[in-house]
Coordinates of C-alpha atoms and ligand atoms in Angstrom, one line a residue:
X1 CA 100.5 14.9 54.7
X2 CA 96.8 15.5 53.8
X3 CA 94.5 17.5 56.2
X4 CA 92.6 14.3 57.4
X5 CA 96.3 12.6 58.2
X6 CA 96.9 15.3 60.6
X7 CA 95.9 14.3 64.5
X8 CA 94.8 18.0 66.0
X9 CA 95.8 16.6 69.0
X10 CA 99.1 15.9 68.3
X11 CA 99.3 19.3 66.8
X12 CA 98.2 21.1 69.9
X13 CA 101.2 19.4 72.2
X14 CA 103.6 20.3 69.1
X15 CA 102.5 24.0 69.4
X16 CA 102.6 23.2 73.3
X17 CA 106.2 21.8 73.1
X18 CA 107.6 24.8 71.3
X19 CA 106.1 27.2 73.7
X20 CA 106.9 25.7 76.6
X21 CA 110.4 25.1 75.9
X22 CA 110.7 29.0 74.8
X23 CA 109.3 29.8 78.0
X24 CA 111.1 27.3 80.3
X25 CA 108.3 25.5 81.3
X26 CA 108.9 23.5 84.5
X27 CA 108.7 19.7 83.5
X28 CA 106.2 18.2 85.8
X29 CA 103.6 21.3 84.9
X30 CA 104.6 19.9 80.7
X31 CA 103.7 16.5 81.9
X32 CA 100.8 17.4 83.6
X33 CA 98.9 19.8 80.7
X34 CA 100.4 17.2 77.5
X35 CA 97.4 14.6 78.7
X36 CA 94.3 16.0 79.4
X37 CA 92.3 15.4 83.4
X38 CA 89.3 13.3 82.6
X39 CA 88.1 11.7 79.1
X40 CA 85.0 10.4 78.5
X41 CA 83.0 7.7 76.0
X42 CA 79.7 7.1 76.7
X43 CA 77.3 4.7 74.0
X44 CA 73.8 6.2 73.3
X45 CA 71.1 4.2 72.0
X46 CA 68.4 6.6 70.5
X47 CA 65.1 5.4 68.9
X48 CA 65.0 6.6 65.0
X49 CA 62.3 8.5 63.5
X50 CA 61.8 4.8 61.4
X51 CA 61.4 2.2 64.9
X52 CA 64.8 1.1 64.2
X53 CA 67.4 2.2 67.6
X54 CA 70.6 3.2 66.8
X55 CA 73.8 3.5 68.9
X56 CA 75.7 6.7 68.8
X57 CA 79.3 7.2 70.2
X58 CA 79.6 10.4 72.4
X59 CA 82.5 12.1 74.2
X60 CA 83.4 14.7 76.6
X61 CA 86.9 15.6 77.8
X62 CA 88.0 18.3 80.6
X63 CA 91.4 19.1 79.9
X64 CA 92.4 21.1 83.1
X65 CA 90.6 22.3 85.7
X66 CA 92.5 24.7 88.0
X67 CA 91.0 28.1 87.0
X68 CA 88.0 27.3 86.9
X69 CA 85.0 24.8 86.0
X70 CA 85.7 23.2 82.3
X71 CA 84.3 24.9 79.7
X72 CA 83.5 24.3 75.9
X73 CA 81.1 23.4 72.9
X74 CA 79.6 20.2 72.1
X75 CA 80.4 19.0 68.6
X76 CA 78.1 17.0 66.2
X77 CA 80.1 16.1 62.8
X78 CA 80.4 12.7 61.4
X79 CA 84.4 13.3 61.6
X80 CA 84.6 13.4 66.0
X81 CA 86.8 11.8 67.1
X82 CA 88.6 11.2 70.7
X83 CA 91.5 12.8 69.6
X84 CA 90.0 15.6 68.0
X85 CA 87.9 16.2 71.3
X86 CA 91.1 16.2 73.4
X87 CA 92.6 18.9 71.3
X88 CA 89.5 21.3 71.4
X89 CA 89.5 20.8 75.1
X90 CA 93.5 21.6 75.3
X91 CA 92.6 24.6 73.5
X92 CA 89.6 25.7 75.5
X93 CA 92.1 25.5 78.3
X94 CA 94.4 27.9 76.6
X95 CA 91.8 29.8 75.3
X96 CA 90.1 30.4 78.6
X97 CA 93.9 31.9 80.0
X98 CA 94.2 34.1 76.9
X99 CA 91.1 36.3 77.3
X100 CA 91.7 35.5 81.1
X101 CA 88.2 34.0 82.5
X102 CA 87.8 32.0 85.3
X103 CA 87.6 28.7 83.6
X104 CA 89.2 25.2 82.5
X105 CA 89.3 23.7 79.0
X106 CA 86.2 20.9 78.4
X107 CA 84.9 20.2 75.4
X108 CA 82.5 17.6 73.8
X109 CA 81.5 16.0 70.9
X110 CA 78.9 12.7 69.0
X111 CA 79.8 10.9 65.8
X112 CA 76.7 11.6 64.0
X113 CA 75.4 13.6 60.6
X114 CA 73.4 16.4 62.3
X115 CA 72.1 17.2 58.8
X116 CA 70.4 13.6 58.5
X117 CA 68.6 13.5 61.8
X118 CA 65.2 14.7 62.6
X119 CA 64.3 17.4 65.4
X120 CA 62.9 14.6 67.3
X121 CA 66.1 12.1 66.6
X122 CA 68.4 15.7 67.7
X123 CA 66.6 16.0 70.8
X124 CA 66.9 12.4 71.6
X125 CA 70.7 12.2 70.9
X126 CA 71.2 15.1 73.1
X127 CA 68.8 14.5 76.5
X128 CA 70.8 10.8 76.2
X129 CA 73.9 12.1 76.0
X130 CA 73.5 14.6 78.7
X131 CA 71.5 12.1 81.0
X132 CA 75.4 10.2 80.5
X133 CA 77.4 12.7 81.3
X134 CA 75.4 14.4 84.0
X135 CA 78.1 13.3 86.4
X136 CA 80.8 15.7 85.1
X137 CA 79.1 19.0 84.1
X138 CA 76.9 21.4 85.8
X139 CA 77.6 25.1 86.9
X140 CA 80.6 24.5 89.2
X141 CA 82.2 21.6 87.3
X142 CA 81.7 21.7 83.4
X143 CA 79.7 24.0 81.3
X144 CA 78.9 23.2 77.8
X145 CA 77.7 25.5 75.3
X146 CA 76.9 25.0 71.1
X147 CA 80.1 24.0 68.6
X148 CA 79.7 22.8 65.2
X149 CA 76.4 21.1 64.5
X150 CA 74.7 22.3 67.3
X151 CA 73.2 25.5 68.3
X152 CA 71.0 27.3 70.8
X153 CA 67.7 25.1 70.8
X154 CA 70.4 22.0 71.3
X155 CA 71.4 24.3 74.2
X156 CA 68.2 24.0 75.6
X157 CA 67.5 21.0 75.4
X158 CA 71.0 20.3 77.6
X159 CA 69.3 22.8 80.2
X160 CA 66.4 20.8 80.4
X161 CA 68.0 17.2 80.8
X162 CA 70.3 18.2 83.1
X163 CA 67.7 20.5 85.2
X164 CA 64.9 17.2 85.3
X165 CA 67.6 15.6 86.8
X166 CA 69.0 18.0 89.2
X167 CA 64.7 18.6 89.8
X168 CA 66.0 22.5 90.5
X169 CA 66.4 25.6 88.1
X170 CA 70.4 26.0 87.2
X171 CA 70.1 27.9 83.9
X172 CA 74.3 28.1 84.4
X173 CA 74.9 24.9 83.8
X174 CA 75.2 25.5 79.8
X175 CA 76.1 29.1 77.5
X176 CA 74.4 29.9 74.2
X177 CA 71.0 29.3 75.2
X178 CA 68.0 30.8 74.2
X179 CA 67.1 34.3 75.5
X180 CA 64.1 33.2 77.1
X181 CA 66.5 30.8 79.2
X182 CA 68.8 33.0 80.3
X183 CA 70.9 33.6 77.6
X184 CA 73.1 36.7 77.0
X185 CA 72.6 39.3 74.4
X186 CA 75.1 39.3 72.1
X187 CA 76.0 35.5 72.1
X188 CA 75.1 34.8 69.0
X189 CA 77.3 36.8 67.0
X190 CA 79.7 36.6 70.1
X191 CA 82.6 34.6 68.1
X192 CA 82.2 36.9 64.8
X193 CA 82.4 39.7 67.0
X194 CA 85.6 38.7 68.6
X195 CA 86.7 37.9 64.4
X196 CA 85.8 41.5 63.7
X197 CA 87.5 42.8 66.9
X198 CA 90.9 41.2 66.9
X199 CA 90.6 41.5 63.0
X200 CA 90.9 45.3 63.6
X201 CA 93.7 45.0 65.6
X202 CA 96.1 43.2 63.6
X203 CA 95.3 45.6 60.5
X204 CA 96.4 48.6 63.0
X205 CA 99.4 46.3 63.9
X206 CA 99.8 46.5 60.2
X207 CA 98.9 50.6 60.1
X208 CA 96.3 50.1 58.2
X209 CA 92.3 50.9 58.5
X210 CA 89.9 47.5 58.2
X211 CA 87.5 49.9 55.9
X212 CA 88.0 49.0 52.6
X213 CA 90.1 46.0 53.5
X214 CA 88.9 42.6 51.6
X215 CA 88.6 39.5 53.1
X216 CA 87.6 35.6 52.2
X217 CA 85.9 33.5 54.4
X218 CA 85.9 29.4 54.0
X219 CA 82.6 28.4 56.6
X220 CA 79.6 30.4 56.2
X221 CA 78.1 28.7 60.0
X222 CA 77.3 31.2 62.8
X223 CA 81.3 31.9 63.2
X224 CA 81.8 32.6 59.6
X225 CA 78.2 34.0 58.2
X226 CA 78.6 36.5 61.9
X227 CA 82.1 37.4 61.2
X228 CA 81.2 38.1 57.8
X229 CA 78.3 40.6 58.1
X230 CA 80.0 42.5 60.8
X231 CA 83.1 42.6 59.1
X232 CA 80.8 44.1 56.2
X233 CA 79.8 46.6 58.6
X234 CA 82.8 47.7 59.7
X235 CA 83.6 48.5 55.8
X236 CA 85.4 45.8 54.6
X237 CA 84.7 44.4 51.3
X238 CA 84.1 40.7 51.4
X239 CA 85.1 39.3 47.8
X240 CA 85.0 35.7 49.1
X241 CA 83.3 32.8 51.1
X242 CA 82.5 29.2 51.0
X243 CA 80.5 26.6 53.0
X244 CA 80.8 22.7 52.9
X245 CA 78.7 22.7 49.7
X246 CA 80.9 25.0 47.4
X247 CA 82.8 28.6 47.1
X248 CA 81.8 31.8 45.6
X249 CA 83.5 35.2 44.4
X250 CA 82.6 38.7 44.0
X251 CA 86.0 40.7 43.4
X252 CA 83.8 44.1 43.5
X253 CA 82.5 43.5 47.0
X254 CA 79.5 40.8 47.9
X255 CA 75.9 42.1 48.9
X256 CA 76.3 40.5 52.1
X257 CA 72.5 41.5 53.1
X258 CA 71.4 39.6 49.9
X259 CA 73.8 36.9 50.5
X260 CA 72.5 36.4 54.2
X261 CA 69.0 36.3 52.7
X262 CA 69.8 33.9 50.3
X263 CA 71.6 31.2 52.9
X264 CA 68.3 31.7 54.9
X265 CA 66.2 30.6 52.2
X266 CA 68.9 27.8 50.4
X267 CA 71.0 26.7 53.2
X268 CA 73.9 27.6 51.3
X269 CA 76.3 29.9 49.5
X270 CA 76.3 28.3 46.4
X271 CA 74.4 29.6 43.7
X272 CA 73.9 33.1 45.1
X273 CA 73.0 35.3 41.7
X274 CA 75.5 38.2 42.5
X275 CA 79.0 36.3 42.4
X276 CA 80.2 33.7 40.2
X277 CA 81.6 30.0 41.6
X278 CA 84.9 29.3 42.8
X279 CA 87.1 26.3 43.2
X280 CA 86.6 25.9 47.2
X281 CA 90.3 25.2 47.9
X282 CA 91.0 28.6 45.8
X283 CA 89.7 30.3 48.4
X284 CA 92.4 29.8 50.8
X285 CA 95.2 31.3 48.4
X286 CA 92.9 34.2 46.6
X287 CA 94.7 37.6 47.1
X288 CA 93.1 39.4 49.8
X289 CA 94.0 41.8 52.8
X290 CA 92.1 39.5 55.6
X291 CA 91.7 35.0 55.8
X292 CA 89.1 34.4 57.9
X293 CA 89.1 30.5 58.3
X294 CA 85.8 29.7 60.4
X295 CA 85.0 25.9 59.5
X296 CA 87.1 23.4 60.5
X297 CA 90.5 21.9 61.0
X298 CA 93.7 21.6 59.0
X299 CA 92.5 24.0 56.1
X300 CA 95.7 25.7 55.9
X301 CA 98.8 23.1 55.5
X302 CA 102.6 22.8 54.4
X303 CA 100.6 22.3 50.8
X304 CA 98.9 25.5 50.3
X305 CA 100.3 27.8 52.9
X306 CA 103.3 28.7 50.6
X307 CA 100.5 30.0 48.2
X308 CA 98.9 32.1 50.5
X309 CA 98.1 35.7 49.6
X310 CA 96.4 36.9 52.6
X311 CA 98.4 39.3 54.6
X312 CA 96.3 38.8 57.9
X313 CA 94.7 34.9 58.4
X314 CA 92.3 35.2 61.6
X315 CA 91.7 31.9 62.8
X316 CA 87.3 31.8 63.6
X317 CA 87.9 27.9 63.7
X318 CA 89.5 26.1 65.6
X319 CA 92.9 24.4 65.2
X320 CA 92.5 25.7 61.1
X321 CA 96.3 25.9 60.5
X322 CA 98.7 22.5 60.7
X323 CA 101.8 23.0 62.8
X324 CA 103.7 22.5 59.6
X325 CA 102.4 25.5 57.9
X326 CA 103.1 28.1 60.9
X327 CA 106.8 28.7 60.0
X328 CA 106.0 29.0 56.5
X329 CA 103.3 31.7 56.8
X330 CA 105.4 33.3 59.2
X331 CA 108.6 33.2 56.4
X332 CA 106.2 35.4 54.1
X333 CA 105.3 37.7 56.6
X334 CA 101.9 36.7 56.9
X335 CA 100.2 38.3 60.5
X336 CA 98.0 34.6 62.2
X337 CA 95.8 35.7 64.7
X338 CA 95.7 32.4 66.5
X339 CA 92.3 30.7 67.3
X340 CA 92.8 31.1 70.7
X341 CA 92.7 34.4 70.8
X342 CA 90.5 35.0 67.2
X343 CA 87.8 33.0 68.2
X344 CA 87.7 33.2 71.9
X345 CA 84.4 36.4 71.6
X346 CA 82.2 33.3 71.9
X347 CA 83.6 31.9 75.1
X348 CA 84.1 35.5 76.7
X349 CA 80.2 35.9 75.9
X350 CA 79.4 32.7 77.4
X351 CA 81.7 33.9 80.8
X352 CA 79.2 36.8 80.6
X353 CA 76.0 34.7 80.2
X354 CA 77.2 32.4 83.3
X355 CA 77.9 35.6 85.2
X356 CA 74.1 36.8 84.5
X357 CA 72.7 33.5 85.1
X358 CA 74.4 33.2 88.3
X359 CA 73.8 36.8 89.3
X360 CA 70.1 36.5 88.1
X361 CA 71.0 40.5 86.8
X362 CA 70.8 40.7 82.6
X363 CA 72.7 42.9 81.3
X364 CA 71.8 45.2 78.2
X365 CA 73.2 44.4 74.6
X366 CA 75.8 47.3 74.9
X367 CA 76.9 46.6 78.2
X368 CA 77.5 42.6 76.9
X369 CA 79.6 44.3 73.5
X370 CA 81.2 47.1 75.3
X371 CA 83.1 44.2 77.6
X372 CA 83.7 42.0 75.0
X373 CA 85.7 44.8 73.0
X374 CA 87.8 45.3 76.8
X375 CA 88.5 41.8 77.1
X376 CA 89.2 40.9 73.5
X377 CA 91.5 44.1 73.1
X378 CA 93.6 43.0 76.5
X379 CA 93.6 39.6 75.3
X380 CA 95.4 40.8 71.9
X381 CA 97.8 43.5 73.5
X382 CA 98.8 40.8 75.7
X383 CA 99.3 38.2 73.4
X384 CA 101.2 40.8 71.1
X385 CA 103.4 41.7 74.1
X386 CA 104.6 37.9 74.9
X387 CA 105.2 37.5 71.1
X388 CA 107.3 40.5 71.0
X389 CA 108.8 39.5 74.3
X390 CA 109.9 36.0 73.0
X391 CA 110.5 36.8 69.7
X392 CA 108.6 34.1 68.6
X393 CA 105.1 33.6 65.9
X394 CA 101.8 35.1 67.7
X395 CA 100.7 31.3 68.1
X396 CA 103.6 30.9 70.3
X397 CA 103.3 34.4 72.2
X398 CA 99.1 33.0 72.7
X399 CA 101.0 29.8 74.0
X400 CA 102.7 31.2 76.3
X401 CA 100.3 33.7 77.6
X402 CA 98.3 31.1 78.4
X403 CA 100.8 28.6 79.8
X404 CA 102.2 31.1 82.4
X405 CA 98.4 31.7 84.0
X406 CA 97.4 28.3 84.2
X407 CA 100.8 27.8 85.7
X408 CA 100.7 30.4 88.0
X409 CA 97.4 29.0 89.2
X410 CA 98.7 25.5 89.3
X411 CA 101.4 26.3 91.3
X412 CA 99.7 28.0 94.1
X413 CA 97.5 25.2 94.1
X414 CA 100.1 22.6 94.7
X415 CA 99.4 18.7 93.4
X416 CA 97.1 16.9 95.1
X417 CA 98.7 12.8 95.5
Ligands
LIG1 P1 78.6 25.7 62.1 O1 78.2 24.3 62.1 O2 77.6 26.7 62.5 O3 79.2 26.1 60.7 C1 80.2 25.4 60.1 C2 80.3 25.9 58.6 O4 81.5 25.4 58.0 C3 79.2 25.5 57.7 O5 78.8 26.6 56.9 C4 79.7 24.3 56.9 O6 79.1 24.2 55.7 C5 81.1 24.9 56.7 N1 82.1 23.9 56.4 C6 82.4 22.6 56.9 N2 83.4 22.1 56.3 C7 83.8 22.9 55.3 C8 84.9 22.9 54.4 N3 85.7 21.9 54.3 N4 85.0 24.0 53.6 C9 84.2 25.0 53.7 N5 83.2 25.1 54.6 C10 83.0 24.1 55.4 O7 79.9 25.8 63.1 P2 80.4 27.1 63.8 O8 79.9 27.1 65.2 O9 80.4 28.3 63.0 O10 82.0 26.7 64.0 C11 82.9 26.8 63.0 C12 84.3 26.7 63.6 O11 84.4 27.7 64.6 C13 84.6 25.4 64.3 O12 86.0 25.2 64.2 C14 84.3 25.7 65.8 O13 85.0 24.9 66.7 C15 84.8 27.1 65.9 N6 84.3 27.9 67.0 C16 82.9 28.1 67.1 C17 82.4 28.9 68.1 C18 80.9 29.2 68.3 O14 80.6 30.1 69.2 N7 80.1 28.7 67.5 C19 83.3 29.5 69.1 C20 84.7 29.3 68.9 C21 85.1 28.5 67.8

């Protein structure tokens, strides 16, 4: 099956299905998290740059709501879809459990080519599409923050719809803003941070050090281009990364300071002087210690993941590996940190800009890192635990983690008919 056959949503209720039959899942609760709460489409006419309107097709879906308000990215990619919507939403939910924050699973998304439209057409796309979804988010019921596509002015531009509407100042109602909006230090390079962090982790699982480890990346966005440099940092060697426009290689080690300057200036990896051009797909099976997948979904399927070298794949994207391709990495003994755990820095970061917002108390750059290391370290001991505990692949232990909390919560909350 290729990569564009695969329906994420269907592959996040066949990861579902395993884990809740592992863990004995009462039936109704199965029932209740296979479909998500509330899904929404919503048409938005926007005046081009040229006089000509255009109608976009917007979504946003909360997927459960019983720990918390929904919370998730908005996504501007040509490929959106509904279903893909529902499964990032699912997986905000589980997410959300895993690092153990008080929130749901929402997330949101607008069939458009980000790359093709003006400031002035972004902004216009985005005040519409808030000003049609007003209804469902705000501080206490849904909180967006940036995805793929968008990013911290889009962010702003959500706070200020949705605050001319509301005619009052509620700076929480969206994450990943600008500083000078009450955003949180350290957001930024939140989701790469959590990479680098649970990254760590899994080499120690493996008793080894992450200095001198190498690593490929495929997505060179703010998941994958943070990830990269602070992986750097740490020591590793990064022999490897790609973006949608094409692959490159260093086997001696990339000058990631070089490289970063050269992606400001270009807007891409290709054609960087000090590594040679690789066959993108290549990437995924190129021998190295550490995978970092950080672009989009179904990368990694039943195809390539027999080839894969990597003995540690953590998962920066979202929904990165196919169901199929699970049992076979797990055959060759390959460690997956799952994306809901790998990539859930971002959404622990956001927690913390909420909690500043709401507090109206900022807290310093350390304090904001110091936390994320506590909550992203508990979030992999206990995700390792419940994997060892049921014997099972760490995607299924994540499952499960995150299945027992939101039913824990569910059941003392009862159903509501
Ligand atoms: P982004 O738009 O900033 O970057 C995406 C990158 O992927 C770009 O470099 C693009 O060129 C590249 N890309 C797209 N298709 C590709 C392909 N087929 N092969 C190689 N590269 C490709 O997006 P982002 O925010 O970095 O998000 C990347 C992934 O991480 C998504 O799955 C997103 O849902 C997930 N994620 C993001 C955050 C966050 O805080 N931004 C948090 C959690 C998860």
């Amino acid at each position: 099956m290729s990569n564009a056959q695969i329906n994420p949503y269907e592959a996040m209720q066949a990861s579902l299905r395993v884990a809740s039959e592992l863990y004995g899942l009462d039936d109704a609760l199965f029932k209740v998290f296979m479909a998500p709460t509330r899904s929404m489409i919503v048409s938005l006419p926007v005046l081009m740059d040229n006089g000509q309107w255009e109608v976009f097709t917007g979504y946003r879906v909360q997927h459960n709501l019983t720990r918390g308000p929904a919370k998730g990215g908005i996504r501007y990619d040509m490929n959106v879809t509904l279903d893909e919507v529902k499964a990032m939403a699912a997986w905000m939910t589980w997410k959300t459990a895993v690092v153990d924050v008080p929130f749901g699973g929402g997330k949101g998304g607008i069939v458009c080519d980000p790359n093709r439209l003006s400031m002035g057409e972004k902004e216009r796309l985005t005040r519409r599409y808030i000003a049609e979804i007003m209804d469902i988010i705000g501080p206490d019921r849904d909180v967006p923050a940036q995805d793929m596509g968008t990013d911290a002015q889009t962010m702003a531009w959500v706070l200020d719809t949705y605050n001319m509407h509301v005619r009052r100042t509620e700076n929480a109602v969206v994450t990943g803003k600008p500083l000078s909006l009450g955003g949180s230090l350290g957001r930024n390079e939140a989701t790469g941070r959590g990479v680098l962090i649970t990254a760590r982790e899994a080499m120690q699982r493996l008793g080894k050090p992450l200095a001198g480890a190498t690593v490929a990346v495929q997505g060179f966005g703010n998941v994958g281009s943070q990830a990269t440099r602070l992986l750097h940092e740490a020591g590793a060697r990064i022999i490897a990364v790609s973006d949608s426009k094409g692959a490159i290689k260093n086997d001696r080690g990339l000058d990631i300071h070089a490289l970063l300057k050269h992606v400001s200036e270009t807007k891409t990896v290709t054609g960087f002087k000090g590594a040679e051009a690789m066959d993108p797909s290549a990437l995924l099976t190129h021998p190295v210690d550490i995978l970092v997948p950080a672009a989009t979904e179904n990368q990694i399927t039943e195809d390539n993941a027999p080839k894969v070298r990597a003995k540690i794949i953590v998962e920066g994207a979202n929904g990165p590996t196919a169901p199929a391709a699970d049992p076979i990495l797990q055959e060759n003994g390959v460690l997956v940190v799952p994306d809901i755990l790998a990539n859930a820095g971002g959404v622990t970061v956001s927690y913390f800009e909420w909690v500043q917002n709401r507090q109206g108390f900022y807290w310093r750059e350390r304090e904001v890192n110091e936390r994320l290391v506590d909550y992203m370290t508990h979030a992999f001991q206990a995700t390792f635990a419940t994997t060892d505990k049921y014997k099972t692949n760490p995607r299924i232990g994540a499952y499960i983690l995150a299945l027992d909390r939101v039913a824990q919560a569910m059941k003392y909350r009862g159903f509501y008919a």
